[in-house]
PDB file of C-alpha atoms in Angstrom:
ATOM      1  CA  UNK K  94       9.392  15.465 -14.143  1.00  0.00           C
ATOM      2  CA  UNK K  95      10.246  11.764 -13.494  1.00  0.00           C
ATOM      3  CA  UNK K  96      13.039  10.977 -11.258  1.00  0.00           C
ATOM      4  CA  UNK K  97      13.422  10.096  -7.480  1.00  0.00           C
ATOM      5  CA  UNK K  98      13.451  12.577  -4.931  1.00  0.00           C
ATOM      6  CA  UNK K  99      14.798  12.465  -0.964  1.00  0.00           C
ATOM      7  CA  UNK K 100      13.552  14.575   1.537  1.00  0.00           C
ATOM      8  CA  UNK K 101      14.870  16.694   3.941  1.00  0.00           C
ATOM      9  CA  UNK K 102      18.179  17.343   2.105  1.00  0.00           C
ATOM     10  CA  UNK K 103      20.034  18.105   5.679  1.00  0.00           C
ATOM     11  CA  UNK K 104      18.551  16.078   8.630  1.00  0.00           C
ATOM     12  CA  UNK K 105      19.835  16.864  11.950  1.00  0.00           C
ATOM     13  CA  UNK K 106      19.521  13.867  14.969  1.00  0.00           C
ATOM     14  CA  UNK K 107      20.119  13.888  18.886  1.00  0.00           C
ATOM     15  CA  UNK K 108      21.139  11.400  20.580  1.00  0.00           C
ATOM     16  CA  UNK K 109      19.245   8.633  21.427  1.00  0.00           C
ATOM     17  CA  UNK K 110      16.498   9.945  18.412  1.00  0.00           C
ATOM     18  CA  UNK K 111      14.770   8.075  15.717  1.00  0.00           C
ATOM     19  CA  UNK K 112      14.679   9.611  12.207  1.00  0.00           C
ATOM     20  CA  UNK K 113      13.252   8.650   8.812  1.00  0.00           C
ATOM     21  CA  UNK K 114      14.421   9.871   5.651  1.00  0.00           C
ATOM     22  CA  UNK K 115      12.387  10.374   2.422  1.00  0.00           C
ATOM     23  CA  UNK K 116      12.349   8.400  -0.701  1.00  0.00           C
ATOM     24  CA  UNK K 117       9.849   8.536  -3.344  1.00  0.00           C
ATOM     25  CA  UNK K 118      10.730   8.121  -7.048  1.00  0.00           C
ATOM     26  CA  UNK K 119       7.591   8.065 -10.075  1.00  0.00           C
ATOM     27  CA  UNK K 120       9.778   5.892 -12.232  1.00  0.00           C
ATOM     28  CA  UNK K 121       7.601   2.913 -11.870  1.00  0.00           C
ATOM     29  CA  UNK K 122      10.125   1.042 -10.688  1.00  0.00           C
ATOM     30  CA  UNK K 123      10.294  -1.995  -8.941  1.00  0.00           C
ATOM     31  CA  UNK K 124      13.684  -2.107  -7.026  1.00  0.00           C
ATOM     32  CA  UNK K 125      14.690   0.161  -4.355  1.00  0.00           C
ATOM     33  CA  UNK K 126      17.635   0.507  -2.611  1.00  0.00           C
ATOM     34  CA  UNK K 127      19.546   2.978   0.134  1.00  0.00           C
ATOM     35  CA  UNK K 128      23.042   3.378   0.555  1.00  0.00           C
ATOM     36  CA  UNK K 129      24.990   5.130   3.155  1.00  0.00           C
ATOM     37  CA  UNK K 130      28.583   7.005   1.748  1.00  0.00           C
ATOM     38  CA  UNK K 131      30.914   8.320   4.099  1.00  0.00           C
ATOM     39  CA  UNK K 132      33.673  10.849   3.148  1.00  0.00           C
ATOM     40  CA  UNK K 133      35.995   9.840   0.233  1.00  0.00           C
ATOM     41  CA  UNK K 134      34.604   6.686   0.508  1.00  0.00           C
ATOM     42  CA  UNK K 135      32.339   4.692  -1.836  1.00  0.00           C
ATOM     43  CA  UNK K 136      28.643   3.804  -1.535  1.00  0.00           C
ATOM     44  CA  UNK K 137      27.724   0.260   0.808  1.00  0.00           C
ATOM     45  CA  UNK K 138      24.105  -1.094   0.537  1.00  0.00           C
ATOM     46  CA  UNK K 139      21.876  -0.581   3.822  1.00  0.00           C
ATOM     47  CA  UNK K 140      19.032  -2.265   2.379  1.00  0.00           C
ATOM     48  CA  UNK K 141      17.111  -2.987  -0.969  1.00  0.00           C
ATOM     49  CA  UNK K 142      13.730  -4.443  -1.644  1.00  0.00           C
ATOM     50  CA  UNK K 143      12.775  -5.683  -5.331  1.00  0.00           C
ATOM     51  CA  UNK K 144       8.835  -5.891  -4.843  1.00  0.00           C
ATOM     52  CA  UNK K 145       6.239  -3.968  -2.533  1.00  0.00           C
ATOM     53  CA  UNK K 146       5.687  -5.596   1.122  1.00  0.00           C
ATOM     54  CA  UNK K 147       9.373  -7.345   0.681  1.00  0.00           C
ATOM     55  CA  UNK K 148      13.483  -6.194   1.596  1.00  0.00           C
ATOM     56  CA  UNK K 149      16.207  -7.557   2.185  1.00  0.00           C
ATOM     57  CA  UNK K 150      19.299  -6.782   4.501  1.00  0.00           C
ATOM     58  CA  UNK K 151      22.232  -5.161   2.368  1.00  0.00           C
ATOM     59  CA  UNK K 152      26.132  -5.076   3.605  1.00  0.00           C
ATOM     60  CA  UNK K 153      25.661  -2.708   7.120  1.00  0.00           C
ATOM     61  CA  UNK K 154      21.709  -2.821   7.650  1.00  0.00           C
ATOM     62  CA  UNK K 155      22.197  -2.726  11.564  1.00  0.00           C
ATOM     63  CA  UNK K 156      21.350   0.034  13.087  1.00  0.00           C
ATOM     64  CA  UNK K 157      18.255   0.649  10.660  1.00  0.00           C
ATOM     65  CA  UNK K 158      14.724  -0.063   9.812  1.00  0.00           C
ATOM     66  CA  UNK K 159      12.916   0.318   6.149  1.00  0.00           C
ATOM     67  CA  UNK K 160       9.358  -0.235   4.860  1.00  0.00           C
ATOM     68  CA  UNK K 161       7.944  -0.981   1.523  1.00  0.00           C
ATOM     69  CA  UNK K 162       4.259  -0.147   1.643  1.00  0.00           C
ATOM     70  CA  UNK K 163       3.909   1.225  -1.449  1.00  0.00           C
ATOM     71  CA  UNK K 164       5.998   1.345  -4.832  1.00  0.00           C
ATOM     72  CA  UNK K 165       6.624   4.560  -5.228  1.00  0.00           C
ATOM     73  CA  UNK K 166       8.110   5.447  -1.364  1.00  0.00           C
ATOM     74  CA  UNK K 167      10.983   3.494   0.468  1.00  0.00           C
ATOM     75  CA  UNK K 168      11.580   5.221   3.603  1.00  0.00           C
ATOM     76  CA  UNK K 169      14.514   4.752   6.080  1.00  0.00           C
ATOM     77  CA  UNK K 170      14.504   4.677   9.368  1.00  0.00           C
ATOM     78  CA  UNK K 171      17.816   5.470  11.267  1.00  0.00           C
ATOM     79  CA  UNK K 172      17.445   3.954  14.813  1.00  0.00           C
ATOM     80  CA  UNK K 173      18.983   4.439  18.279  1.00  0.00           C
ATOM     81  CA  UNK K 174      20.872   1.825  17.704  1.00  0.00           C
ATOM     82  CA  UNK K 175      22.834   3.277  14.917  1.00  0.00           C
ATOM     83  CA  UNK K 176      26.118   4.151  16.365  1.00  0.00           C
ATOM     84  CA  UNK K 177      27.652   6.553  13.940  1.00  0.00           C
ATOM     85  CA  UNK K 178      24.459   7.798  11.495  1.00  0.00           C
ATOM     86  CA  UNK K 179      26.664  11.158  10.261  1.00  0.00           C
ATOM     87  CA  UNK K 180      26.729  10.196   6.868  1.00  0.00           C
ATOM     88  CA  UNK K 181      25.636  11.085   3.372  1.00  0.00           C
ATOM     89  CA  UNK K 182      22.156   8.631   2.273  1.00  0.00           C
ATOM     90  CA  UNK K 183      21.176   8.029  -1.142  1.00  0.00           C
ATOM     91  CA  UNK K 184      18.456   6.297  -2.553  1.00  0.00           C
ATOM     92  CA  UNK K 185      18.185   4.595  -5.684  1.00  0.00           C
ATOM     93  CA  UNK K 186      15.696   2.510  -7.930  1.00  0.00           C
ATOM     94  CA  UNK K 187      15.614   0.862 -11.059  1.00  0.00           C
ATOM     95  CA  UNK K 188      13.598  -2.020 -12.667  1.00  0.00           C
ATOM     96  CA  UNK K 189      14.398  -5.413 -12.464  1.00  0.00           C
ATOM     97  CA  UNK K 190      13.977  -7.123 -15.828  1.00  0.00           C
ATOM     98  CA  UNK K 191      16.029  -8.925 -17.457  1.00  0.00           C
ATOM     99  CA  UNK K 192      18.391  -7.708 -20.257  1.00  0.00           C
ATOM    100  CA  UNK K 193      20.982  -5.215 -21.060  1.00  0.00           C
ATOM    101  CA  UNK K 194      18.749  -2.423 -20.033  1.00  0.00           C
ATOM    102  CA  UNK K 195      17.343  -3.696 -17.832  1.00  0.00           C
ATOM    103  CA  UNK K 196      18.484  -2.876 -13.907  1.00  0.00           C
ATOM    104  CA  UNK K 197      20.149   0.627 -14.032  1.00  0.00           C
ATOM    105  CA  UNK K 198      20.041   1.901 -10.627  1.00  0.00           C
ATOM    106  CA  UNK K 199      19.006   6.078 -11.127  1.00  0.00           C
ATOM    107  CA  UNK K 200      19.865   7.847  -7.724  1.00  0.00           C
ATOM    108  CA  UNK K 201      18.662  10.529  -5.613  1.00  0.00           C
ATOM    109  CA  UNK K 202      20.116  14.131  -4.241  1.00  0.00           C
ATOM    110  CA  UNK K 203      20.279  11.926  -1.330  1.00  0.00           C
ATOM    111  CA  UNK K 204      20.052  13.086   2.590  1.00  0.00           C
ATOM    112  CA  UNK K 205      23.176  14.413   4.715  1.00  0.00           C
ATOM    113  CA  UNK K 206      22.732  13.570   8.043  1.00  0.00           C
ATOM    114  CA  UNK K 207      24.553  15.248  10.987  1.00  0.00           C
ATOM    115  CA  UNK K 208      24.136  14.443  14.768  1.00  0.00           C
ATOM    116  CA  UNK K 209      23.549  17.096  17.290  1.00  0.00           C
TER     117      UNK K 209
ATOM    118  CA  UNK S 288      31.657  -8.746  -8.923  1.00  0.00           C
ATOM    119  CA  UNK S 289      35.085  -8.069 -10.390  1.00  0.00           C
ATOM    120  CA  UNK S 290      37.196  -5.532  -9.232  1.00  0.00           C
ATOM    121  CA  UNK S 291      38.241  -2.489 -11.076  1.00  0.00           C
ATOM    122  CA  UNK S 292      41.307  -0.216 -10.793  1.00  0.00           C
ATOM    123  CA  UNK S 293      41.080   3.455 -11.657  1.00  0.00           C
ATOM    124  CA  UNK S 294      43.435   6.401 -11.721  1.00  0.00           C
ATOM    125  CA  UNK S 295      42.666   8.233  -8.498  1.00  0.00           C
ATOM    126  CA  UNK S 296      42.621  11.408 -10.574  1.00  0.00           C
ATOM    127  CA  UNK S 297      42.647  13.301 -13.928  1.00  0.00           C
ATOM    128  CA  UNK S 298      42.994  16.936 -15.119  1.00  0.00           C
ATOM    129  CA  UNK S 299      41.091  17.448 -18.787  1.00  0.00           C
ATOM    130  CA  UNK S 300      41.179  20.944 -20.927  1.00  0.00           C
ATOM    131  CA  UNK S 301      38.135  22.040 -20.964  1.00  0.00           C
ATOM    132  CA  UNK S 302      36.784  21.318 -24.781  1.00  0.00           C
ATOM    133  CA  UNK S 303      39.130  18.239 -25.204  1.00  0.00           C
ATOM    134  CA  UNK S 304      37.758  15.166 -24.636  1.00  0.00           C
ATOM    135  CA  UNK S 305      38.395  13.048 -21.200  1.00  0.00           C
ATOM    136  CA  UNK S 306      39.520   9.874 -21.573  1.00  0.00           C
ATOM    137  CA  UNK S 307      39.234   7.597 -18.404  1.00  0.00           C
ATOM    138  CA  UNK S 308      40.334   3.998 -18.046  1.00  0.00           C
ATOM    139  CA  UNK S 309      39.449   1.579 -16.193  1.00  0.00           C
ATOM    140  CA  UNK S 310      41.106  -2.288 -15.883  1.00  0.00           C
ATOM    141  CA  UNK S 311      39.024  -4.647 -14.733  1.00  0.00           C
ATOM    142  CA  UNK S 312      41.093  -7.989 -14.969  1.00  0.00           C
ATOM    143  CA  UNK S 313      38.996 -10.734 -13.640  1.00  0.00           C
ATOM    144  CA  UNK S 314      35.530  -9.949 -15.459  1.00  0.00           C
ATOM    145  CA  UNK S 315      33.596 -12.715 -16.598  1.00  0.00           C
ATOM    146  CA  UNK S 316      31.687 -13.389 -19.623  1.00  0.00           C
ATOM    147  CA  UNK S 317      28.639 -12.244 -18.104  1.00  0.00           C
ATOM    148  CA  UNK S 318      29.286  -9.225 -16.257  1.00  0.00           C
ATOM    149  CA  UNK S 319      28.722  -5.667 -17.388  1.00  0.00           C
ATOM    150  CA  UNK S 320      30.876  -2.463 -17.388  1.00  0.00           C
ATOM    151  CA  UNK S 321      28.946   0.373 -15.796  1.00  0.00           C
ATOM    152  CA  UNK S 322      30.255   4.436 -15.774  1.00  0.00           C
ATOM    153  CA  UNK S 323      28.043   6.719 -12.918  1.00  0.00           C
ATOM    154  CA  UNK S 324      29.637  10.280 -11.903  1.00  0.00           C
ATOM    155  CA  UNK S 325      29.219  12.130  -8.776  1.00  0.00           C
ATOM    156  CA  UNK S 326      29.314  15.262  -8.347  1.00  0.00           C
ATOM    157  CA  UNK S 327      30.254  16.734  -4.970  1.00  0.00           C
ATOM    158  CA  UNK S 328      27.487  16.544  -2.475  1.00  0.00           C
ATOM    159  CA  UNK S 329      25.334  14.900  -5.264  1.00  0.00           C
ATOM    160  CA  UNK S 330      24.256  11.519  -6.084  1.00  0.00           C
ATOM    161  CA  UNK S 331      25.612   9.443  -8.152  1.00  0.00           C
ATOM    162  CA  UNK S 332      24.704   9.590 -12.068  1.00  0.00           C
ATOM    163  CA  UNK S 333      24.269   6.931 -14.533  1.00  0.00           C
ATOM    164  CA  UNK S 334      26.122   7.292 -17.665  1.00  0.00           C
ATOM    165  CA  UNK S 335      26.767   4.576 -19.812  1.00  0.00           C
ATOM    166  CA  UNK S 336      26.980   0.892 -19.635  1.00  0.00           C
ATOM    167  CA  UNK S 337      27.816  -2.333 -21.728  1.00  0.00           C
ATOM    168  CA  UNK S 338      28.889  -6.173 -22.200  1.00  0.00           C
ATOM    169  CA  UNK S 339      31.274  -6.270 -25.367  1.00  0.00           C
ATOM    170  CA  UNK S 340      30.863  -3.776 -27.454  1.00  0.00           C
ATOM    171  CA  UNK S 341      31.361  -0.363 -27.822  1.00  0.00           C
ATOM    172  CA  UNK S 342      28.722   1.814 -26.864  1.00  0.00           C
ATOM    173  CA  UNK S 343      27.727   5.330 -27.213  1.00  0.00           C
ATOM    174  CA  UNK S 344      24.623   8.076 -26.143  1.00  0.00           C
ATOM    175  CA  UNK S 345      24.170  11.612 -25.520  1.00  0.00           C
ATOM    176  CA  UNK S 346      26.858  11.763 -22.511  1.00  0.00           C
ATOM    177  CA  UNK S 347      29.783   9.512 -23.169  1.00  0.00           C
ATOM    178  CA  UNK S 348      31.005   6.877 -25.299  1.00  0.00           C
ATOM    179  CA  UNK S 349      32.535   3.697 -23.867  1.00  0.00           C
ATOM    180  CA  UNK S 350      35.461   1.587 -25.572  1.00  0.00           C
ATOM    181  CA  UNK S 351      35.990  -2.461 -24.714  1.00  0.00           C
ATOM    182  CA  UNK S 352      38.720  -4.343 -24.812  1.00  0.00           C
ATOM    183  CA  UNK S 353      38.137  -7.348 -27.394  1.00  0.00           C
ATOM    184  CA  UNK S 354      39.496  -9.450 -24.201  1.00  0.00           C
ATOM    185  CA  UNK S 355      37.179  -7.454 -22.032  1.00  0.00           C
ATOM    186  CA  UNK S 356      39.996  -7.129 -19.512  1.00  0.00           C
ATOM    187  CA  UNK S 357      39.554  -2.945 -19.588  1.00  0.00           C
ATOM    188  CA  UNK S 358      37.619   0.088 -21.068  1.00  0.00           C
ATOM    189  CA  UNK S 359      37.484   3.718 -21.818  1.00  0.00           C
ATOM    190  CA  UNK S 360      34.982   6.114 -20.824  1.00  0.00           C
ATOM    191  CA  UNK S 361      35.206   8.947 -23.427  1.00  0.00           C
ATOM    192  CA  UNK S 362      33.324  12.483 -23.212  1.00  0.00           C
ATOM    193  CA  UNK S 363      34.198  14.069 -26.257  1.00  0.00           C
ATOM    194  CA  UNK S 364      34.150  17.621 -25.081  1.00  0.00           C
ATOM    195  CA  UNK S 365      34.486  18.035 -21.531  1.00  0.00           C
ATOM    196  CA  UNK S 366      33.494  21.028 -20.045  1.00  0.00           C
ATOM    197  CA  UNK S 367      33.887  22.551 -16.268  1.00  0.00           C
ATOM    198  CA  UNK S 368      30.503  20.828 -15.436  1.00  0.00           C
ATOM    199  CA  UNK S 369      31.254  17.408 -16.461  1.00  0.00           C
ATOM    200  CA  UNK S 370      34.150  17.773 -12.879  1.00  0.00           C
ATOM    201  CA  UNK S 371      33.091  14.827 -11.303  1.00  0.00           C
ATOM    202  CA  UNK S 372      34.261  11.645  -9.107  1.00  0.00           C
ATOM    203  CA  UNK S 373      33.913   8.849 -11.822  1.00  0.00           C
ATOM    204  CA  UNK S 374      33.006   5.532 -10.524  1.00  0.00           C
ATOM    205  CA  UNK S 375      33.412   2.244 -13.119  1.00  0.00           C
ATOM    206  CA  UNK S 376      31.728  -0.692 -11.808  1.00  0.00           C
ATOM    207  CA  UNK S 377      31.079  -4.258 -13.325  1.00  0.00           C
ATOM    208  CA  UNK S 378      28.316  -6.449 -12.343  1.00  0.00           C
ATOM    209  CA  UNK S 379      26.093  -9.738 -13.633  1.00  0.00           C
ATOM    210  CA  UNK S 380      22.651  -8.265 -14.424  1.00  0.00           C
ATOM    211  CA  UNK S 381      19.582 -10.649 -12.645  1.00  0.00           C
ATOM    212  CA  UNK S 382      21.552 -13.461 -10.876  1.00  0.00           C
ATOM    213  CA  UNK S 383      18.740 -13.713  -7.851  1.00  0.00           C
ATOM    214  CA  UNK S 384      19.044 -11.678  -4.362  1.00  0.00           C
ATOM    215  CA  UNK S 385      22.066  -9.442  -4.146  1.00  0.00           C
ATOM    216  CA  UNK S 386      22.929  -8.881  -7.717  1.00  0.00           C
ATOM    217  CA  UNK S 387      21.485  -5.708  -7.547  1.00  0.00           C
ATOM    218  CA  UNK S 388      24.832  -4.223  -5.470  1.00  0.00           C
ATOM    219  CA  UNK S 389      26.720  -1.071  -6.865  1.00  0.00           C
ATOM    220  CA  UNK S 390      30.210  -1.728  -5.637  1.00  0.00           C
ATOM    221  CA  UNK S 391      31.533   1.693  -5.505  1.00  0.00           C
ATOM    222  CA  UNK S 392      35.500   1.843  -5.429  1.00  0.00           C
ATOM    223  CA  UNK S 393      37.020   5.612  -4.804  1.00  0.00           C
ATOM    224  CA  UNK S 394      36.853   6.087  -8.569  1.00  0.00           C
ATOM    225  CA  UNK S 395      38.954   8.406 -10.759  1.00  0.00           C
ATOM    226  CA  UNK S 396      38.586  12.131  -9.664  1.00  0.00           C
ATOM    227  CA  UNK S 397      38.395  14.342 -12.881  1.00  0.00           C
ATOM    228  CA  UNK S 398      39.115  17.879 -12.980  1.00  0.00           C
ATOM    229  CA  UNK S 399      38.164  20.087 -16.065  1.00  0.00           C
ATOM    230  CA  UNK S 400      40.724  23.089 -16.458  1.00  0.00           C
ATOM    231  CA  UNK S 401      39.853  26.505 -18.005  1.00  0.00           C
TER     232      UNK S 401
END
């Protein structure tokens, strides 16, 4: 099955604790992205990166950390520093040619986070 | 991006087709109309998308304005499954670093009645 899958599902944090959440997706995509949604709100960007070994800072990126070592995986780190992580993460990817087909963003089942 | 206004919610019989607007006022030439859906404590799912004119695939169909200025996303034969949050977004497709941004509003709520 191709698609893009985030790992745990339900991530619990203490204070003061770093966490990383999962993202992998065998789309051959280029672009990743996450995005934090809080309740009855929309999604805001955290971070995306459009090529392997690059990223770039999104709307609310304080507070967090991501990597881009390979393709496929995106992880994100939720740091100390992150005030108020309870939230519901999803990540995303799509490809980044040009065109009318070109750019869909495909999501994940995303992560809920809860702190302890 | 433009903004877009949607009806915070909807209720649909289920086997009649949903019929959700969407005005987005200020949308320039070269920004597209997006549809996604999410489904409580899911993510987001892409349905449809276009520029100008009307398009349709295996989900939904999606109606234009000639002046662009709103749309329609049609399922023709909702059923309880397709209750969802419905988000319509419009965005320029590959104008350099942040172009990529979904900007999700709160959407239009749909609810598929028995």
């Amino acid at each position: 099955d191709g698609g893009i899958t985030q790992s745990p599902k339900y991530l619990f944090r203490k204070e003061g604790q770093n966490v990383t959440l999962s993202c992998e997706q065998n789309l051959n995509h280029d672009a990743m992205y996450w995005y934090r949604q809080d309740p009855g709100q929309g999604l805001r960007l955290i971070y995306y990166s459009q090529i392997v070994n690059d990223f770039q800072k999104g709307d609310i990126a304080e507070g967090y950390s991501v990597s881009r070592e390979k393709k496929e995986s995106f992880p994100l780190t939720v740091t100390s520093a992150q005030k108020n992580p309870t939230a519901f993460y999803l990540c995303a990817s799509s490809t980044t040619g040009q065109g009318p087909n070109g750019e869909t963003q495909y999501f994940g089942p995303g992560t809920r986070l809860l702190v302890l | 991006d433009a903004k877009t206004t949607q009806p915070p919610s909807m209720d649909c019989a289920e086997g009649r087709a949903a019929n959700l607007p969407c005005n987005h006022s200020t949308i320039s030439g070269n920004e597209y109309v997006y549809w996604y859906r999410q489904i409580h404590s899911q993510g987001p799912q892409y349905i449809i998308h276009g520029l100008k004119n009307n398009e349709t695939n295996e989900m939904a169909s999606l109606i234009i304005t000639e002046d662009r200025k709103s749309s329609t996303l049609i399922l023709p034969h909702a059923t309880l499954r397709d209750t969802a949050v419905y988000y319509c977004i419009v965005r320029v497709l590959g104008s350099g670093a942040g172009s990529y941004q979904l900007t999700f509003g709160k959407g239009t709520k749909l609810s598929v009645i028995p």
